[in-house]
């Protein structure tokens, strides 16, 4: 084990109360397809993480004293299945050789599903890997944006992957990107997931992030259509009696249940993206980032990039004293304070996603974004309306007490 100072020993540092929640490892930035809304800048690069970088990553994260009972590793930020199975066999063996790590770690992968086959499924089952696939809905919606480098749609190939997963009885969840085109088809999208027994779906709106500098949702006229889309999806979810669970509404229920509103003493709701090291992201070359995972590997004029150190040369406690890290942390915390001052959803949200603030508003030290309007505020409004209706409360009754 490498000698290192624990982050919790660094004087005055606001280490995350719950420890590290997520370690995101980018085994390679490469992706085998070319979606038109992708935010990753290096997706044609075939560089990959070495075993020594992987081992140092795990050792440094544990040595920083931030890991609790469990650590979830997500292999992401490129297409993880584009690397051969042998890469992961070696990587998992390297992790297993570190006694401190092997009992606590679980693995997840977020994949485009194009390369799934029997061999991958056997490996996924044998290693208990939690799998997420990216499928935007039926082919006419999915294929409009999720394309090969030659411009062909990828839906048919992904659905072959789904068939193989079914044969091997492997459960998976799906992330679907909502573009302007998708807003016209909530029924068709929901029916697609129902028809294919896809029971857990998260909707990501098409974000302005990284190298994706435009979004079809940026037009002012789509505001009501996005809200209508989510309301319709909520209605369909209820009608299906929870056969398909939608992440955004599950999170809204959870945030409402956990919200603490105390006018005397402001409490900060948990938000992994604004707590340093609650999420740690490590790139193929050992670069360390934290806060929003989407900051990994991004270049910009203000900070240069969001790499705060390298696992081969730095401990996480070295990262904390770095000027760039302190600058970013300060700006993110200013943004959280702005949110707490301005936003009535703060007790549910805790200050949103720094990467969306940076890419939409040009600064971390800002509050509302398109991302939070549609993926935090809108689902909370929908769920609160529904709860009020079920309890027989209407606005005129509430206004009576004002
Ligand atoms: S909903 Fe948006 S504006 Fe409100 S606290 Fe969250 S990020 Fe800030």
Tab-separated table of C-alpha atoms and ligand atoms in Angstrom:
chain	number	residue	atom	x	y	z
A	1	UNK	CA	0.000	0.000	0.000
A	2	UNK	CA	1.332	3.471	-0.866
A	3	UNK	CA	2.024	5.897	1.972
A	4	UNK	CA	-0.423	8.730	1.836
A	5	UNK	CA	-2.158	11.323	3.951
A	6	UNK	CA	-5.876	10.779	4.485
A	7	UNK	CA	-8.095	13.501	3.091
A	8	UNK	CA	-10.017	13.583	6.340
A	9	UNK	CA	-6.761	14.669	8.042
A	10	UNK	CA	-6.357	17.688	5.779
A	11	UNK	CA	-7.170	20.646	7.983
A	12	UNK	CA	-10.346	22.512	7.095
A	13	UNK	CA	-11.208	20.375	4.101
A	14	UNK	CA	-14.905	19.675	3.497
A	15	UNK	CA	-14.611	15.948	2.740
A	16	UNK	CA	-17.872	14.259	1.702
A	17	UNK	CA	-19.890	13.149	4.753
A	18	UNK	CA	-20.888	9.847	3.135
A	19	UNK	CA	-17.408	9.096	1.718
A	20	UNK	CA	-16.794	8.168	-1.910
A	21	UNK	CA	-20.005	7.040	-3.527
A	22	UNK	CA	-18.752	6.330	-6.997
A	23	UNK	CA	-15.425	5.725	-8.698
A	24	UNK	CA	-15.704	6.306	-12.426
A	25	UNK	CA	-12.904	4.679	-14.399
A	26	UNK	CA	-12.379	5.525	-18.040
A	27	UNK	CA	-10.655	2.404	-19.395
A	28	UNK	CA	-10.423	4.089	-22.813
A	29	UNK	CA	-11.956	7.251	-24.296
A	30	UNK	CA	-12.776	5.324	-27.491
A	31	UNK	CA	-16.341	4.735	-28.666
A	32	UNK	CA	-17.248	2.460	-31.571
A	33	UNK	CA	-20.180	4.639	-32.663
A	34	UNK	CA	-20.703	8.375	-33.200
A	35	UNK	CA	-23.932	9.753	-31.692
A	36	UNK	CA	-24.558	13.324	-32.790
A	37	UNK	CA	-25.226	14.548	-29.227
A	38	UNK	CA	-22.101	12.938	-27.680
A	39	UNK	CA	-20.082	15.192	-25.326
A	40	UNK	CA	-16.820	13.164	-25.355
A	41	UNK	CA	-13.939	14.943	-27.148
A	42	UNK	CA	-11.558	11.995	-27.584
A	43	UNK	CA	-13.939	9.286	-28.734
A	44	UNK	CA	-11.761	8.294	-31.699
A	45	UNK	CA	-8.681	7.732	-29.522
A	46	UNK	CA	-7.834	4.079	-28.859
A	47	UNK	CA	-5.580	4.750	-25.869
A	48	UNK	CA	-6.270	2.549	-22.875
A	49	UNK	CA	-5.534	2.384	-19.165
A	50	UNK	CA	-2.527	0.317	-18.082
A	51	UNK	CA	-2.618	-2.146	-15.194
A	52	UNK	CA	-0.246	0.054	-13.184
A	53	UNK	CA	-2.560	3.070	-13.562
A	54	UNK	CA	-5.520	0.905	-12.538
A	55	UNK	CA	-3.748	-0.434	-9.447
A	56	UNK	CA	-2.595	3.030	-8.416
A	57	UNK	CA	-6.157	4.322	-8.866
A	58	UNK	CA	-7.610	1.755	-6.478
A	59	UNK	CA	-4.749	2.101	-3.981
A	60	UNK	CA	-4.917	5.904	-3.896
A	61	UNK	CA	-8.693	5.997	-3.488
A	62	UNK	CA	-8.593	3.548	-0.572
A	63	UNK	CA	-5.526	5.166	0.987
A	64	UNK	CA	-7.299	8.548	1.090
A	65	UNK	CA	-9.551	7.134	3.815
A	66	UNK	CA	-12.806	7.986	2.073
A	67	UNK	CA	-14.176	4.529	1.236
A	68	UNK	CA	-16.900	3.231	3.531
A	69	UNK	CA	-18.351	-0.297	3.426
A	70	UNK	CA	-18.761	-0.351	-0.339
A	71	UNK	CA	-17.299	1.205	-3.441
A	72	UNK	CA	-19.116	1.191	-6.743
A	73	UNK	CA	-16.854	1.309	-9.808
A	74	UNK	CA	-18.471	2.446	-13.049
A	75	UNK	CA	-16.518	1.725	-16.245
A	76	UNK	CA	-17.582	4.614	-18.439
A	77	UNK	CA	-16.649	7.771	-20.429
A	78	UNK	CA	-16.190	5.884	-23.709
A	79	UNK	CA	-17.674	2.531	-24.786
A	80	UNK	CA	-16.426	0.040	-22.150
A	81	UNK	CA	-17.179	-3.026	-24.302
A	82	UNK	CA	-14.923	-1.709	-27.091
A	83	UNK	CA	-12.014	-3.093	-25.056
A	84	UNK	CA	-11.465	-6.856	-25.149
A	85	UNK	CA	-12.738	-9.076	-22.330
A	86	UNK	CA	-9.094	-9.910	-21.586
A	87	UNK	CA	-8.552	-6.273	-20.532
A	88	UNK	CA	-11.221	-6.587	-17.843
A	89	UNK	CA	-10.096	-10.087	-16.797
A	90	UNK	CA	-6.671	-8.618	-16.090
A	91	UNK	CA	-8.131	-5.497	-14.459
A	92	UNK	CA	-10.422	-7.488	-12.160
A	93	UNK	CA	-7.543	-9.808	-11.232
A	94	UNK	CA	-5.410	-6.770	-10.410
A	95	UNK	CA	-8.197	-5.411	-8.179
A	96	UNK	CA	-8.671	-8.813	-6.525
A	97	UNK	CA	-4.947	-8.872	-5.716
A	98	UNK	CA	-5.426	-5.807	-3.473
A	99	UNK	CA	-6.811	-7.289	-0.247
A	100	UNK	CA	-8.243	-3.987	0.966
A	101	UNK	CA	-10.313	-3.568	-2.192
A	102	UNK	CA	-11.722	-6.905	-3.226
A	103	UNK	CA	-14.524	-7.293	-0.643
A	104	UNK	CA	-15.923	-3.807	-1.087
A	105	UNK	CA	-16.049	-3.272	-4.829
A	106	UNK	CA	-18.990	-3.741	-7.173
A	107	UNK	CA	-18.786	-3.083	-10.904
A	108	UNK	CA	-21.133	-1.343	-13.360
A	109	UNK	CA	-20.859	-0.585	-17.056
A	110	UNK	CA	-22.834	1.842	-19.212
A	111	UNK	CA	-22.750	0.547	-22.786
A	112	UNK	CA	-24.213	1.284	-26.203
A	113	UNK	CA	-24.927	-2.452	-26.451
A	114	UNK	CA	-23.515	-2.851	-29.978
A	115	UNK	CA	-20.856	-5.422	-29.041
A	116	UNK	CA	-22.828	-7.654	-26.682
A	117	UNK	CA	-22.419	-11.357	-27.427
A	118	UNK	CA	-22.405	-14.681	-25.554
A	119	UNK	CA	-18.823	-14.199	-24.346
A	120	UNK	CA	-19.569	-10.762	-22.912
A	121	UNK	CA	-22.733	-12.054	-21.246
A	122	UNK	CA	-20.831	-14.919	-19.586
A	123	UNK	CA	-18.257	-12.421	-18.326
A	124	UNK	CA	-20.938	-9.990	-17.090
A	125	UNK	CA	-22.734	-12.784	-15.210
A	126	UNK	CA	-19.557	-14.285	-13.782
A	127	UNK	CA	-18.477	-10.911	-12.399
A	128	UNK	CA	-21.906	-9.710	-11.305
A	129	UNK	CA	-21.575	-6.541	-13.364
A	130	UNK	CA	-24.512	-4.148	-13.244
A	131	UNK	CA	-25.292	-3.118	-16.809
A	132	UNK	CA	-26.918	-0.034	-18.295
A	133	UNK	CA	-27.698	0.267	-22.018
A	134	UNK	CA	-28.293	3.419	-24.041
A	135	UNK	CA	-31.484	3.053	-26.080
A	136	UNK	CA	-33.568	6.100	-26.989
A	137	UNK	CA	-36.787	4.187	-27.772
A	138	UNK	CA	-38.082	2.761	-31.068
A	139	UNK	CA	-35.771	2.712	-34.085
A	140	UNK	CA	-37.105	5.837	-35.806
A	141	UNK	CA	-36.176	7.882	-32.711
A	142	UNK	CA	-32.980	6.037	-31.725
A	143	UNK	CA	-31.523	5.917	-35.243
A	144	UNK	CA	-32.033	9.652	-35.834
A	145	UNK	CA	-29.106	10.393	-33.483
A	146	UNK	CA	-27.316	7.196	-32.428
A	147	UNK	CA	-25.318	6.349	-35.552
A	148	UNK	CA	-22.221	4.501	-36.676
A	149	UNK	CA	-19.246	6.471	-37.999
A	150	UNK	CA	-20.604	5.644	-41.465
A	151	UNK	CA	-23.929	7.350	-40.585
A	152	UNK	CA	-26.066	4.196	-40.257
A	153	UNK	CA	-28.591	3.673	-37.439
A	154	UNK	CA	-27.548	1.398	-34.559
A	155	UNK	CA	-30.944	0.271	-33.239
A	156	UNK	CA	-31.099	-3.158	-34.920
A	157	UNK	CA	-27.673	-4.134	-33.595
A	158	UNK	CA	-28.468	-2.952	-30.053
A	159	UNK	CA	-31.689	-4.968	-30.065
A	160	UNK	CA	-29.652	-8.062	-31.013
A	161	UNK	CA	-27.607	-7.306	-27.893
A	162	UNK	CA	-30.831	-7.107	-25.850
A	163	UNK	CA	-31.822	-10.545	-27.177
A	164	UNK	CA	-28.489	-12.017	-26.059
A	165	UNK	CA	-28.892	-10.453	-22.609
A	166	UNK	CA	-32.378	-11.993	-22.364
A	167	UNK	CA	-30.998	-15.414	-23.308
A	168	UNK	CA	-28.495	-15.142	-20.492
A	169	UNK	CA	-31.152	-13.744	-18.105
A	170	UNK	CA	-29.142	-10.620	-17.400
A	171	UNK	CA	-31.084	-7.674	-15.994
A	172	UNK	CA	-30.229	-4.194	-17.239
A	173	UNK	CA	-31.511	-0.649	-17.054
A	174	UNK	CA	-31.760	1.810	-19.930
A	175	UNK	CA	-30.778	5.454	-20.348
A	176	UNK	CA	-32.739	7.244	-23.086
A	177	UNK	CA	-31.784	10.676	-24.405
A	178	UNK	CA	-34.709	13.057	-24.952
A	179	UNK	CA	-34.247	15.217	-28.044
A	180	UNK	CA	-36.688	17.707	-29.570
A	181	UNK	CA	-37.893	14.981	-31.933
A	182	UNK	CA	-38.674	12.624	-29.015
A	183	UNK	CA	-41.012	15.185	-27.445
A	184	UNK	CA	-43.685	14.291	-30.021
A	185	UNK	CA	-43.635	10.603	-29.136
A	186	UNK	CA	-43.944	9.887	-25.395
A	187	UNK	CA	-46.516	7.139	-26.013
A	188	UNK	CA	-44.410	5.381	-28.627
A	189	UNK	CA	-41.282	5.590	-26.450
A	190	UNK	CA	-43.040	4.269	-23.353
A	191	UNK	CA	-44.759	1.496	-25.327
A	192	UNK	CA	-41.390	0.438	-26.744
A	193	UNK	CA	-40.004	-0.069	-23.232
A	194	UNK	CA	-43.163	-1.900	-22.148
A	195	UNK	CA	-43.095	-4.165	-25.222
A	196	UNK	CA	-39.476	-5.136	-24.552
A	197	UNK	CA	-39.869	-5.701	-20.794
A	198	UNK	CA	-37.441	-2.882	-20.079
A	199	UNK	CA	-38.471	-2.013	-16.551
A	200	UNK	CA	-36.021	0.676	-15.421
A	201	UNK	CA	-35.549	3.749	-17.577
A	202	UNK	CA	-33.719	7.022	-16.973
A	203	UNK	CA	-34.350	9.971	-19.278
A	204	UNK	CA	-31.368	12.258	-19.961
A	205	UNK	CA	-32.343	15.432	-21.759
A	206	UNK	CA	-30.058	16.330	-24.662
A	207	UNK	CA	-27.551	18.424	-22.744
A	208	UNK	CA	-25.205	21.182	-23.714
A	209	UNK	CA	-21.972	19.658	-22.486
A	210	UNK	CA	-18.345	19.043	-23.449
A	211	UNK	CA	-17.936	19.159	-27.217
A	212	UNK	CA	-21.717	19.046	-27.768
A	213	UNK	CA	-22.232	22.795	-28.044
A	214	UNK	CA	-25.837	22.744	-29.256
A	215	UNK	CA	-29.011	21.017	-28.149
A	216	UNK	CA	-32.247	20.635	-30.049
A	217	UNK	CA	-33.954	21.520	-26.736
A	218	UNK	CA	-32.436	25.020	-26.568
A	219	UNK	CA	-35.272	26.585	-28.586
A	220	UNK	CA	-37.498	28.676	-26.292
A	221	UNK	CA	-40.639	27.182	-27.819
A	222	UNK	CA	-39.969	23.670	-26.490
A	223	UNK	CA	-40.337	24.559	-22.793
A	224	UNK	CA	-44.005	23.564	-22.500
A	225	UNK	CA	-43.493	20.538	-24.781
A	226	UNK	CA	-40.767	19.142	-22.500
A	227	UNK	CA	-43.026	19.544	-19.472
A	228	UNK	CA	-45.900	17.906	-21.370
A	229	UNK	CA	-43.588	15.053	-22.396
A	230	UNK	CA	-42.640	14.279	-18.784
A	231	UNK	CA	-46.250	14.660	-17.599
A	232	UNK	CA	-47.371	12.168	-20.225
A	233	UNK	CA	-44.580	9.732	-19.279
A	234	UNK	CA	-45.614	10.054	-15.621
A	235	UNK	CA	-49.238	9.296	-16.547
A	236	UNK	CA	-48.182	6.265	-18.623
A	237	UNK	CA	-45.970	5.018	-15.795
A	238	UNK	CA	-48.892	5.223	-13.376
A	239	UNK	CA	-51.187	3.527	-15.874
A	240	UNK	CA	-48.663	0.679	-16.199
A	241	UNK	CA	-48.868	0.313	-12.400
A	242	UNK	CA	-45.128	0.706	-12.054
A	243	UNK	CA	-44.207	-1.984	-14.621
A	244	UNK	CA	-41.737	0.538	-16.007
A	245	UNK	CA	-39.986	2.627	-13.357
A	246	UNK	CA	-38.753	6.043	-14.408
A	247	UNK	CA	-35.594	7.228	-12.645
A	248	UNK	CA	-36.560	10.928	-12.673
A	249	UNK	CA	-39.817	10.292	-10.796
A	250	UNK	CA	-38.223	7.814	-8.361
A	251	UNK	CA	-35.600	10.461	-7.565
A	252	UNK	CA	-38.281	13.122	-7.154
A	253	UNK	CA	-40.208	10.952	-4.658
A	254	UNK	CA	-36.963	10.263	-2.793
A	255	UNK	CA	-35.974	13.954	-2.718
A	256	UNK	CA	-39.429	14.936	-1.434
A	257	UNK	CA	-39.310	12.264	1.276
A	258	UNK	CA	-35.829	13.367	2.395
A	259	UNK	CA	-36.209	17.142	2.081
A	260	UNK	CA	-35.603	19.053	5.287
A	261	UNK	CA	-36.838	22.612	5.308
A	262	UNK	CA	-35.570	24.554	8.272
A	263	UNK	CA	-35.735	28.330	8.015
A	264	UNK	CA	-33.538	28.814	11.074
A	265	UNK	CA	-30.709	26.585	10.024
A	266	UNK	CA	-30.130	25.958	6.345
A	267	UNK	CA	-29.453	22.283	5.729
A	268	UNK	CA	-27.669	21.226	2.573
A	269	UNK	CA	-29.325	18.222	0.973
A	270	UNK	CA	-26.950	15.498	-0.233
A	271	UNK	CA	-25.608	16.190	-3.701
A	272	UNK	CA	-22.656	14.083	-4.814
A	273	UNK	CA	-21.798	16.396	-7.695
A	274	UNK	CA	-20.978	19.369	-5.481
A	275	UNK	CA	-19.225	17.448	-2.680
A	276	UNK	CA	-15.546	16.968	-3.572
A	277	UNK	CA	-14.582	13.277	-3.866
A	278	UNK	CA	-18.110	11.941	-3.401
A	279	UNK	CA	-17.561	11.036	-7.059
A	280	UNK	CA	-13.993	10.415	-8.222
A	281	UNK	CA	-13.285	10.101	-11.932
A	282	UNK	CA	-10.004	8.734	-13.263
A	283	UNK	CA	-9.083	8.859	-16.960
A	284	UNK	CA	-7.182	6.170	-18.899
A	285	UNK	CA	-3.913	8.075	-18.291
A	286	UNK	CA	-4.457	8.414	-14.530
A	287	UNK	CA	-5.793	12.006	-14.555
A	288	UNK	CA	-7.957	12.629	-11.502
A	289	UNK	CA	-11.162	14.646	-11.556
A	290	UNK	CA	-14.138	14.996	-9.234
A	291	UNK	CA	-17.532	16.729	-8.977
A	292	UNK	CA	-19.595	16.042	-12.169
A	293	UNK	CA	-18.224	12.983	-14.026
A	294	UNK	CA	-18.713	14.828	-17.330
A	295	UNK	CA	-15.815	17.176	-16.441
A	296	UNK	CA	-13.262	14.395	-16.968
A	297	UNK	CA	-11.057	15.092	-19.999
A	298	UNK	CA	-12.712	18.435	-20.853
A	299	UNK	CA	-10.541	21.386	-21.892
A	300	UNK	CA	-11.509	25.021	-21.398
A	301	UNK	CA	-9.928	28.464	-21.430
A	302	UNK	CA	-10.667	29.445	-17.815
A	303	UNK	CA	-9.206	26.473	-15.931
A	304	UNK	CA	-7.257	24.729	-18.723
A	305	UNK	CA	-8.957	21.451	-17.859
A	306	UNK	CA	-10.557	19.742	-14.874
A	307	UNK	CA	-7.663	17.375	-14.179
A	308	UNK	CA	-6.600	17.995	-10.577
A	309	UNK	CA	-3.723	15.526	-10.376
A	310	UNK	CA	-2.582	12.101	-11.555
A	311	UNK	CA	-2.752	8.813	-9.636
A	312	UNK	CA	0.828	8.003	-10.725
A	313	UNK	CA	2.300	11.082	-9.034
A	314	UNK	CA	-0.243	12.505	-6.577
A	315	UNK	CA	-2.200	11.444	-3.516
A	316	UNK	CA	-5.762	12.721	-3.266
A	317	UNK	CA	-4.634	14.896	-0.354
A	318	UNK	CA	-2.173	16.636	-2.756
A	319	UNK	CA	-5.087	17.357	-5.080
A	320	UNK	CA	-6.920	19.229	-2.331
A	321	UNK	CA	-4.226	21.893	-1.995
A	322	UNK	CA	-3.906	22.503	-5.749
A	323	UNK	CA	-4.811	26.019	-6.964
A	324	UNK	CA	-7.016	24.803	-9.792
A	325	UNK	CA	-8.929	22.488	-7.467
A	326	UNK	CA	-9.467	25.285	-4.944
A	327	UNK	CA	-10.595	27.665	-7.705
A	328	UNK	CA	-13.156	25.149	-9.041
A	329	UNK	CA	-14.330	24.200	-5.526
A	330	UNK	CA	-14.805	27.857	-4.614
A	331	UNK	CA	-16.819	28.560	-7.790
A	332	UNK	CA	-18.964	25.458	-7.291
A	333	UNK	CA	-19.666	26.422	-3.686
A	334	UNK	CA	-20.637	29.952	-4.793
A	335	UNK	CA	-23.086	28.324	-7.224
A	336	UNK	CA	-24.553	26.216	-4.423
A	337	UNK	CA	-25.022	29.310	-2.244
A	338	UNK	CA	-26.739	31.096	-5.143
A	339	UNK	CA	-29.057	28.113	-5.511
A	340	UNK	CA	-29.806	28.128	-1.787
A	341	UNK	CA	-30.644	31.863	-1.942
A	342	UNK	CA	-32.708	31.835	-5.116
A	343	UNK	CA	-34.327	28.508	-5.639
A	344	UNK	CA	-37.366	27.070	-3.933
A	345	UNK	CA	-36.303	23.591	-5.049
A	346	UNK	CA	-32.982	23.773	-3.186
A	347	UNK	CA	-34.067	21.507	-0.331
A	348	UNK	CA	-34.808	18.800	-2.935
A	349	UNK	CA	-31.788	19.374	-5.162
A	350	UNK	CA	-28.801	20.697	-3.206
A	351	UNK	CA	-27.398	22.846	-5.980
A	352	UNK	CA	-27.607	20.793	-9.179
A	353	UNK	CA	-24.895	19.644	-11.575
A	354	UNK	CA	-21.757	21.837	-11.834
A	355	UNK	CA	-20.968	20.611	-15.370
A	356	UNK	CA	-24.351	21.807	-16.656
A	357	UNK	CA	-23.890	25.183	-14.970
A	358	UNK	CA	-20.455	25.535	-16.566
A	359	UNK	CA	-21.482	24.523	-20.072
A	360	UNK	CA	-24.853	26.274	-20.121
A	361	UNK	CA	-24.142	29.434	-18.123
A	362	UNK	CA	-20.370	29.743	-18.628
A	363	UNK	CA	-19.597	29.482	-14.892
A	364	UNK	CA	-19.924	27.112	-11.944
A	365	UNK	CA	-20.902	30.128	-9.845
A	366	UNK	CA	-24.433	30.242	-11.243
A	367	UNK	CA	-27.783	28.686	-10.407
A	368	UNK	CA	-30.529	27.565	-12.812
A	369	UNK	CA	-29.862	25.541	-15.976
A	370	UNK	CA	-31.986	23.926	-18.655
A	371	UNK	CA	-30.837	20.618	-17.158
A	372	UNK	CA	-32.230	21.381	-13.698
A	373	UNK	CA	-35.439	22.931	-15.076
A	374	UNK	CA	-36.344	19.713	-16.866
A	375	UNK	CA	-34.738	16.913	-14.876
A	376	UNK	CA	-35.137	18.251	-11.319
A	377	UNK	CA	-37.849	20.916	-11.164
A	378	UNK	CA	-40.287	19.417	-13.695
A	379	UNK	CA	-40.367	15.875	-12.169
A	380	UNK	CA	-40.730	17.362	-8.656
A	381	UNK	CA	-43.649	19.554	-9.822
A	382	UNK	CA	-45.320	16.550	-11.431
A	383	UNK	CA	-44.890	14.323	-8.382
A	384	UNK	CA	-46.001	17.066	-5.951
A	385	UNK	CA	-49.120	17.742	-8.075
A	386	UNK	CA	-49.890	14.049	-8.026
A	387	UNK	CA	-49.379	13.771	-4.254
A	388	UNK	CA	-51.640	16.798	-3.702
A	389	UNK	CA	-54.313	15.285	-5.886
A	390	UNK	CA	-54.150	11.940	-4.113
A	391	UNK	CA	-54.473	13.735	-0.769
A	392	UNK	CA	-57.409	15.781	-2.098
A	393	UNK	CA	-55.537	19.085	-1.637
A	394	UNK	CA	-56.071	21.885	-4.145
A	395	UNK	CA	-54.274	25.214	-4.506
A	396	UNK	CA	-57.181	27.298	-3.215
A	397	UNK	CA	-57.078	25.335	0.062
A	398	UNK	CA	-53.321	25.931	0.304
A	399	UNK	CA	-53.737	29.653	-0.492
A	400	UNK	CA	-56.209	29.933	2.412
A	401	UNK	CA	-53.267	29.623	4.787
A	402	UNK	CA	-51.140	32.308	3.104
B	1	LIG	S1	-33.131	23.154	-9.186
B	1	LIG	FE1	-31.561	24.311	-10.312
B	1	LIG	S2	-31.587	26.373	-9.482
B	1	LIG	FE2	-32.671	25.005	-8.038
B	1	LIG	S3	-31.157	24.318	-6.524
B	1	LIG	FE3	-31.177	22.810	-8.176
B	1	LIG	S4	-29.597	23.503	-9.644
B	1	LIG	FE4	-30.055	25.237	-8.289
